XYZ file of C-alpha atoms in Angstrom:
132
model
C -1.728 -5.094 3.880
C -5.246 -6.403 4.205
C -7.472 -3.487 5.076
C -7.722 -3.485 8.881
C -11.480 -2.819 8.893
C -12.397 -5.376 6.244
C -15.752 -6.831 7.297
C -15.437 -10.194 5.542
C -12.074 -11.910 5.447
C -12.234 -15.695 5.045
C -8.610 -16.173 6.142
C -8.796 -13.630 9.011
C -5.726 -11.589 8.061
C -7.105 -8.061 8.538
C -4.228 -5.682 9.229
C -1.572 -8.217 8.190
C 1.017 -7.715 5.477
C 1.501 -10.165 2.689
C 3.070 -10.519 -0.717
C 1.009 -10.318 -3.880
C 1.664 -13.483 -5.880
C -0.951 -13.142 -8.621
C -3.328 -10.501 -9.963
C -6.300 -11.190 -12.220
C -7.639 -7.775 -13.199
C -10.461 -9.305 -15.239
C -11.929 -10.978 -12.149
C -10.606 -8.344 -9.715
C -8.817 -11.044 -7.739
C -5.522 -10.655 -5.942
C -3.821 -13.701 -4.446
C -1.756 -12.837 -1.369
C 0.751 -15.036 0.494
C 1.243 -14.233 4.159
C 4.230 -14.831 6.417
C 2.700 -18.088 7.693
C 2.496 -19.273 4.034
C -1.302 -19.018 4.087
C -2.848 -17.807 0.819
C -5.798 -15.441 0.649
C -7.864 -14.286 -2.319
C -9.016 -10.668 -2.137
C -10.536 -8.003 -4.294
C -8.060 -5.238 -5.097
C -9.942 -2.672 -3.006
C -9.531 -4.831 0.133
C -5.743 -4.373 0.095
C -3.707 -1.324 1.043
C -0.130 -0.488 0.120
C 2.322 2.335 0.475
C 2.382 4.625 -2.506
C 5.616 4.374 -4.484
C 8.242 6.646 -2.959
C 8.424 9.036 -5.887
C 4.672 9.578 -5.707
C 4.924 10.420 -2.008
C 7.647 12.958 -2.759
C 5.629 14.379 -5.671
C 2.649 14.918 -3.370
C 4.880 16.785 -0.951
C 6.323 18.907 -3.759
C 2.920 19.791 -5.144
C 0.172 21.233 -2.995
C 0.020 18.667 -0.203
C 2.406 20.649 2.005
C -0.187 23.441 2.131
C -2.741 21.110 3.741
C -0.601 19.510 6.451
C 1.626 20.872 9.165
C 5.393 20.543 9.423
C 5.269 17.657 11.888
C 3.161 15.604 9.487
C 5.564 16.401 6.640
C 8.423 15.043 8.750
C 6.400 11.907 9.558
C 5.650 11.397 5.859
C 9.343 11.704 5.029
C 10.102 9.208 7.801
C 7.611 6.761 6.263
C 9.237 7.276 2.876
C 12.687 6.584 4.332
C 11.565 3.446 6.176
C 10.016 2.070 3.004
C 13.065 2.974 0.913
C 15.279 0.677 3.008
C 13.746 -2.356 1.293
C 13.748 -4.152 4.657
C 10.387 -5.884 5.223
C 10.347 -5.098 8.943
C 10.930 -1.393 8.266
C 8.379 -1.436 5.450
C 5.795 -2.926 7.816
C 6.639 -0.221 10.351
C 6.220 2.395 7.602
C 2.819 1.027 6.637
C 1.726 0.841 10.275
C 2.737 4.473 10.785
C 1.098 5.514 7.532
C -2.244 4.018 8.538
C -2.145 5.490 12.039
C -3.404 8.990 11.106
C -5.726 10.198 8.362
C -3.361 12.887 7.040
C -0.496 10.433 6.811
C -2.705 7.841 5.169
C -3.940 10.349 2.590
C -0.373 11.214 1.633
C 1.221 7.766 1.646
C -1.306 4.936 1.235
C -3.409 3.748 -1.666
C -5.469 0.690 -2.380
C -4.062 -1.975 -4.649
C -7.060 -1.218 -6.875
C -5.897 2.399 -7.268
C -2.332 1.242 -7.930
C -3.518 -1.112 -10.653
C -5.668 1.575 -12.249
C -2.841 4.108 -12.223
C 0.161 1.932 -13.080
C -0.707 -1.498 -14.330
C -3.549 -0.842 -16.744
C -1.360 1.656 -18.610
C 1.343 -1.021 -18.961
C -0.278 -4.470 -18.969
C 3.134 -6.066 -19.569
C 4.150 -4.886 -16.084
C 3.001 -6.572 -12.899
C 2.589 -4.734 -9.604
C 6.027 -4.669 -8.099
C 5.295 -4.120 -4.440
C 3.407 -6.677 -2.406
C 1.725 -5.136 0.603
């Protein structure tokens, strides 16, 4: 998802989901294809994605549950379940819900830049597997 508050977006897709088709970490460029087949070139910090499901569950297992109330925990689990379906419509709904409240966003969303730093740099033979 293109960050909804992005101040400069040449293809005007703030808040829209797309699929990552190419990443150039050296130039910090991420090429995204949107539903209308339009392509946009973004820096990795301009894009948001749901954290991988296991990371969401790990956060809940660790100390996150001490900082949020039970209702938020249930909402986070609902986001996890929507994303786990693999259905793009449900995944969009999950991302929309995740970005609706700060506590949910903290627990479930990360920038593509953070994802690359955590996952891809450690294994340069792997490409980011989730386009959001």
